Amino acid sequence: MTVPVEITINGKACAGDVEERQLLVHFIRENAGLTGTKVGCDTSQCGTCTVQLDGVSAKACTVLTVQASGSSVTTIEGISDGVDLHPLQEAFWNNHGLQCGFCTPGMIMAANELLRNNPSPTREEIRHGLEGNICRCTGYQNIVSAVEDAAKAMGGR
């Protein structure tokens, strides 16, 4: 059985008929064609699928598409203005906060919410804010440094 849904993704309406059990991460990737949001573990452990759902970080592998109908979703593709990188994206690049890049979209989306709620976090607060996101390549030092630099660039400490 399918159900009609309409979700605003990165400011654009995206509608479709989906199975009741379809996960939001699959709708984003398959229906909206936005592949920056990754499917990592399918158990909400890794955070690679982190998006903002109505302004709050959510792991898109734990949200049913039908639950998100009528909501607004922001993905990694939607945080920049389309011309320049978002300060977090720039900081991850400059600080080598990524290696393979698989976890990077989720890390950036989690950090984005952290900086919206706390524009001047300490290193410990950054680590706490990223706890639900796993990187298998780095030692997290560069990721924390990237978030610190982005905070400064965005007007924080």
PDB file of C-alpha atoms in Angstrom:
ATOM      1  CA  MET A   1       0.000   0.000   0.000  1.00  0.00           C
ATOM      2  CA  THR A   2       1.274   3.449  -0.864  1.00  0.00           C
ATOM      3  CA  VAL A   3       0.569   6.781   0.763  1.00  0.00           C
ATOM      4  CA  PRO A   4       0.933  10.235  -0.816  1.00  0.00           C
ATOM      5  CA  VAL A   5       3.499  12.491   0.880  1.00  0.00           C
ATOM      6  CA  GLU A   6       4.771  15.992   0.340  1.00  0.00           C
ATOM      7  CA  ILE A   7       7.959  17.169   1.981  1.00  0.00           C
ATOM      8  CA  THR A   8       9.794  20.420   1.459  1.00  0.00           C
ATOM      9  CA  ILE A   9      13.438  19.494   0.933  1.00  0.00           C
ATOM     10  CA  ASN A  10      15.954  22.330   0.818  1.00  0.00           C
ATOM     11  CA  GLY A  11      13.138  24.757   0.077  1.00  0.00           C
ATOM     12  CA  LYS A  12      11.613  22.758  -2.782  1.00  0.00           C
ATOM     13  CA  ALA A  13       8.418  20.718  -2.645  1.00  0.00           C
ATOM     14  CA  CYS A  14       8.962  17.019  -3.224  1.00  0.00           C
ATOM     15  CA  ALA A  15       5.910  14.796  -3.493  1.00  0.00           C
ATOM     16  CA  GLY A  16       5.347  11.171  -4.194  1.00  0.00           C
ATOM     17  CA  ASP A  17       3.527   7.997  -3.307  1.00  0.00           C
ATOM     18  CA  VAL A  18       5.561   5.876  -0.918  1.00  0.00           C
ATOM     19  CA  GLU A  19       5.224   2.615   0.929  1.00  0.00           C
ATOM     20  CA  GLU A  20       4.193   3.192   4.526  1.00  0.00           C
ATOM     21  CA  ARG A  21       7.460   1.714   5.792  1.00  0.00           C
ATOM     22  CA  GLN A  22       9.824   3.657   3.510  1.00  0.00           C
ATOM     23  CA  LEU A  23      12.556   5.481   5.431  1.00  0.00           C
ATOM     24  CA  LEU A  24      13.120   9.194   4.935  1.00  0.00           C
ATOM     25  CA  VAL A  25      16.736   8.611   3.914  1.00  0.00           C
ATOM     26  CA  HIS A  26      15.554   6.580   0.924  1.00  0.00           C
ATOM     27  CA  PHE A  27      12.960   9.216  -0.059  1.00  0.00           C
ATOM     28  CA  ILE A  28      15.662  11.902   0.037  1.00  0.00           C
ATOM     29  CA  ARG A  29      18.047   9.847  -2.075  1.00  0.00           C
ATOM     30  CA  GLU A  30      15.606   8.194  -4.482  1.00  0.00           C
ATOM     31  CA  ASN A  31      12.700  10.614  -4.852  1.00  0.00           C
ATOM     32  CA  ALA A  32      14.546  13.917  -4.399  1.00  0.00           C
ATOM     33  CA  GLY A  33      17.768  12.671  -6.015  1.00  0.00           C
ATOM     34  CA  LEU A  34      19.927  14.117  -3.238  1.00  0.00           C
ATOM     35  CA  THR A  35      22.705  11.660  -2.519  1.00  0.00           C
ATOM     36  CA  GLY A  36      24.684  13.678   0.033  1.00  0.00           C
ATOM     37  CA  THR A  37      22.647  12.073   2.790  1.00  0.00           C
ATOM     38  CA  LYS A  38      24.242   8.665   3.175  1.00  0.00           C
ATOM     39  CA  VAL A  39      22.909   5.287   4.275  1.00  0.00           C
ATOM     40  CA  GLY A  40      25.422   3.960   6.753  1.00  0.00           C
ATOM     41  CA  CYS A  41      24.296   1.488   9.353  1.00  0.00           C
ATOM     42  CA  ASP A  42      20.471   1.516   9.120  1.00  0.00           C
ATOM     43  CA  THR A  43      20.378   1.309  12.928  1.00  0.00           C
ATOM     44  CA  SER A  44      20.842   5.000  13.875  1.00  0.00           C
ATOM     45  CA  GLN A  45      24.318   4.342  15.254  1.00  0.00           C
ATOM     46  CA  CYS A  46      26.583   6.119  12.767  1.00  0.00           C
ATOM     47  CA  GLY A  47      24.847   9.420  11.960  1.00  0.00           C
ATOM     48  CA  THR A  48      25.749   9.519   8.261  1.00  0.00           C
ATOM     49  CA  CYS A  49      22.087  10.131   7.444  1.00  0.00           C
ATOM     50  CA  THR A  50      21.699  13.181   9.728  1.00  0.00           C
ATOM     51  CA  VAL A  51      19.452  15.903   8.313  1.00  0.00           C
ATOM     52  CA  GLN A  52      17.510  18.765   9.840  1.00  0.00           C
ATOM     53  CA  LEU A  53      13.818  17.931  10.149  1.00  0.00           C
ATOM     54  CA  ASP A  54      11.868  21.092  10.909  1.00  0.00           C
ATOM     55  CA  GLY A  55      15.127  22.615  12.140  1.00  0.00           C
ATOM     56  CA  VAL A  56      16.149  19.776  14.460  1.00  0.00           C
ATOM     57  CA  SER A  57      18.790  17.144  13.729  1.00  0.00           C
ATOM     58  CA  ALA A  58      17.278  13.774  12.915  1.00  0.00           C
ATOM     59  CA  LYS A  59      18.708  10.535  11.666  1.00  0.00           C
ATOM     60  CA  ALA A  60      16.818   9.943   8.445  1.00  0.00           C
ATOM     61  CA  CYS A  61      17.208   6.171   8.792  1.00  0.00           C
ATOM     62  CA  THR A  62      14.930   6.246  11.840  1.00  0.00           C
ATOM     63  CA  VAL A  63      12.170   8.449  10.420  1.00  0.00           C
ATOM     64  CA  LEU A  64       9.460   7.079   8.179  1.00  0.00           C
ATOM     65  CA  THR A  65       8.762   9.214   5.122  1.00  0.00           C
ATOM     66  CA  VAL A  66       5.083   9.353   6.070  1.00  0.00           C
ATOM     67  CA  GLN A  67       6.075  10.799   9.467  1.00  0.00           C
ATOM     68  CA  ALA A  68       7.916  13.613   7.695  1.00  0.00           C
ATOM     69  CA  SER A  69       5.066  14.471   5.327  1.00  0.00           C
ATOM     70  CA  GLY A  70       4.238  18.154   5.655  1.00  0.00           C
ATOM     71  CA  SER A  71       7.630  18.879   7.180  1.00  0.00           C
ATOM     72  CA  SER A  72      10.671  20.766   6.020  1.00  0.00           C
ATOM     73  CA  VAL A  73      13.960  18.905   5.595  1.00  0.00           C
ATOM     74  CA  THR A  74      17.393  20.402   5.087  1.00  0.00           C
ATOM     75  CA  THR A  75      20.144  18.167   3.749  1.00  0.00           C
ATOM     76  CA  ILE A  76      23.850  18.799   3.251  1.00  0.00           C
ATOM     77  CA  GLU A  77      23.024  20.087  -0.239  1.00  0.00           C
ATOM     78  CA  GLY A  78      20.737  22.731   1.261  1.00  0.00           C
ATOM     79  CA  ILE A  79      23.016  24.439   3.777  1.00  0.00           C
ATOM     80  CA  SER A  80      25.099  26.437   1.289  1.00  0.00           C
ATOM     81  CA  ASP A  81      23.792  29.198  -0.910  1.00  0.00           C
ATOM     82  CA  GLY A  82      24.614  27.185  -4.026  1.00  0.00           C
ATOM     83  CA  VAL A  83      27.609  29.354  -4.890  1.00  0.00           C
ATOM     84  CA  ASP A  84      29.839  29.447  -1.833  1.00  0.00           C
ATOM     85  CA  LEU A  85      30.428  26.672   0.655  1.00  0.00           C
ATOM     86  CA  HIS A  86      28.773  26.972   4.047  1.00  0.00           C
ATOM     87  CA  PRO A  87      31.331  27.973   6.738  1.00  0.00           C
ATOM     88  CA  LEU A  88      31.169  24.427   8.144  1.00  0.00           C
ATOM     89  CA  GLN A  89      31.907  22.908   4.747  1.00  0.00           C
ATOM     90  CA  GLU A  90      34.792  25.337   4.264  1.00  0.00           C
ATOM     91  CA  ALA A  91      36.162  24.615   7.736  1.00  0.00           C
ATOM     92  CA  PHE A  92      36.018  20.843   7.223  1.00  0.00           C
ATOM     93  CA  TRP A  93      37.961  21.312   3.996  1.00  0.00           C
ATOM     94  CA  ASN A  94      40.537  23.673   5.505  1.00  0.00           C
ATOM     95  CA  ASN A  95      41.093  21.598   8.654  1.00  0.00           C
ATOM     96  CA  HIS A  96      41.174  18.209   6.934  1.00  0.00           C
ATOM     97  CA  GLY A  97      38.109  17.221   8.953  1.00  0.00           C
ATOM     98  CA  LEU A  98      37.301  14.566   6.388  1.00  0.00           C
ATOM     99  CA  GLN A  99      39.108  11.677   4.843  1.00  0.00           C
ATOM    100  CA  CYS A 100      36.872   9.321   2.897  1.00  0.00           C
ATOM    101  CA  GLY A 101      34.004  11.824   3.239  1.00  0.00           C
ATOM    102  CA  PHE A 102      31.296   9.272   3.960  1.00  0.00           C
ATOM    103  CA  CYS A 103      30.474  10.583   7.455  1.00  0.00           C
ATOM    104  CA  THR A 104      31.083  14.229   6.565  1.00  0.00           C
ATOM    105  CA  PRO A 105      27.519  15.235   5.575  1.00  0.00           C
ATOM    106  CA  GLY A 106      26.112  13.860   8.829  1.00  0.00           C
ATOM    107  CA  MET A 107      28.895  15.445  10.881  1.00  0.00           C
ATOM    108  CA  ILE A 108      28.320  18.808   9.245  1.00  0.00           C
ATOM    109  CA  MET A 109      24.555  18.627   9.740  1.00  0.00           C
ATOM    110  CA  ALA A 110      24.970  17.731  13.439  1.00  0.00           C
ATOM    111  CA  ALA A 111      27.541  20.521  13.852  1.00  0.00           C
ATOM    112  CA  ASN A 112      25.193  22.947  12.100  1.00  0.00           C
ATOM    113  CA  GLU A 113      22.508  22.377  14.712  1.00  0.00           C
ATOM    114  CA  LEU A 114      25.091  22.589  17.498  1.00  0.00           C
ATOM    115  CA  LEU A 115      26.301  25.996  16.282  1.00  0.00           C
ATOM    116  CA  ARG A 116      22.753  27.291  15.842  1.00  0.00           C
ATOM    117  CA  ASN A 117      22.044  26.465  19.484  1.00  0.00           C
ATOM    118  CA  ASN A 118      25.511  27.279  20.844  1.00  0.00           C
ATOM    119  CA  PRO A 119      27.493  29.640  18.599  1.00  0.00           C
ATOM    120  CA  SER A 120      30.582  29.493  20.845  1.00  0.00           C
ATOM    121  CA  PRO A 121      30.991  25.893  21.995  1.00  0.00           C
ATOM    122  CA  THR A 122      34.022  24.599  23.848  1.00  0.00           C
ATOM    123  CA  ARG A 123      35.916  21.615  22.464  1.00  0.00           C
ATOM    124  CA  GLU A 124      34.125  19.424  25.003  1.00  0.00           C
ATOM    125  CA  GLU A 125      30.722  20.798  23.928  1.00  0.00           C
ATOM    126  CA  ILE A 126      31.625  20.116  20.294  1.00  0.00           C
ATOM    127  CA  ARG A 127      32.547  16.536  21.123  1.00  0.00           C
ATOM    128  CA  HIS A 128      29.286  16.118  23.028  1.00  0.00           C
ATOM    129  CA  GLY A 129      27.307  17.658  20.141  1.00  0.00           C
ATOM    130  CA  LEU A 130      28.797  15.159  17.695  1.00  0.00           C
ATOM    131  CA  GLU A 131      28.410  12.081  19.902  1.00  0.00           C
ATOM    132  CA  GLY A 132      25.830  10.405  17.685  1.00  0.00           C
ATOM    133  CA  ASN A 133      28.058  10.576  14.605  1.00  0.00           C
ATOM    134  CA  ILE A 134      30.828   8.084  13.944  1.00  0.00           C
ATOM    135  CA  CYS A 135      33.885   8.607  11.770  1.00  0.00           C
ATOM    136  CA  ARG A 136      35.875   5.505  10.983  1.00  0.00           C
ATOM    137  CA  CYS A 137      38.811   7.332   9.348  1.00  0.00           C
ATOM    138  CA  THR A 138      39.886  10.215  11.576  1.00  0.00           C
ATOM    139  CA  GLY A 139      40.745  10.681  15.216  1.00  0.00           C
ATOM    140  CA  TYR A 140      38.094  13.414  15.476  1.00  0.00           C
ATOM    141  CA  GLN A 141      40.712  16.077  16.323  1.00  0.00           C
ATOM    142  CA  ASN A 142      40.424  17.707  12.904  1.00  0.00           C
ATOM    143  CA  ILE A 143      36.646  17.493  12.984  1.00  0.00           C
ATOM    144  CA  VAL A 144      36.536  19.293  16.332  1.00  0.00           C
ATOM    145  CA  SER A 145      39.000  21.889  15.015  1.00  0.00           C
ATOM    146  CA  ALA A 146      36.828  22.366  11.921  1.00  0.00           C
ATOM    147  CA  VAL A 147      33.741  23.032  14.048  1.00  0.00           C
ATOM    148  CA  GLU A 148      35.748  25.489  16.186  1.00  0.00           C
ATOM    149  CA  ASP A 149      36.893  27.377  13.080  1.00  0.00           C
ATOM    150  CA  ALA A 150      33.387  27.391  11.639  1.00  0.00           C
ATOM    151  CA  ALA A 151      32.072  28.813  14.922  1.00  0.00           C
ATOM    152  CA  LYS A 152      34.553  31.680  14.613  1.00  0.00           C
ATOM    153  CA  ALA A 153      33.680  32.249  10.964  1.00  0.00           C
ATOM    154  CA  MET A 154      29.991  32.321  11.848  1.00  0.00           C
ATOM    155  CA  GLY A 155      30.492  34.976  14.512  1.00  0.00           C
ATOM    156  CA  GLY A 156      31.049  32.787  17.563  1.00  0.00           C
ATOM    157  CA  ARG A 157      34.223  32.552  19.627  1.00  0.00           C
TER     158      ARG A 157
END
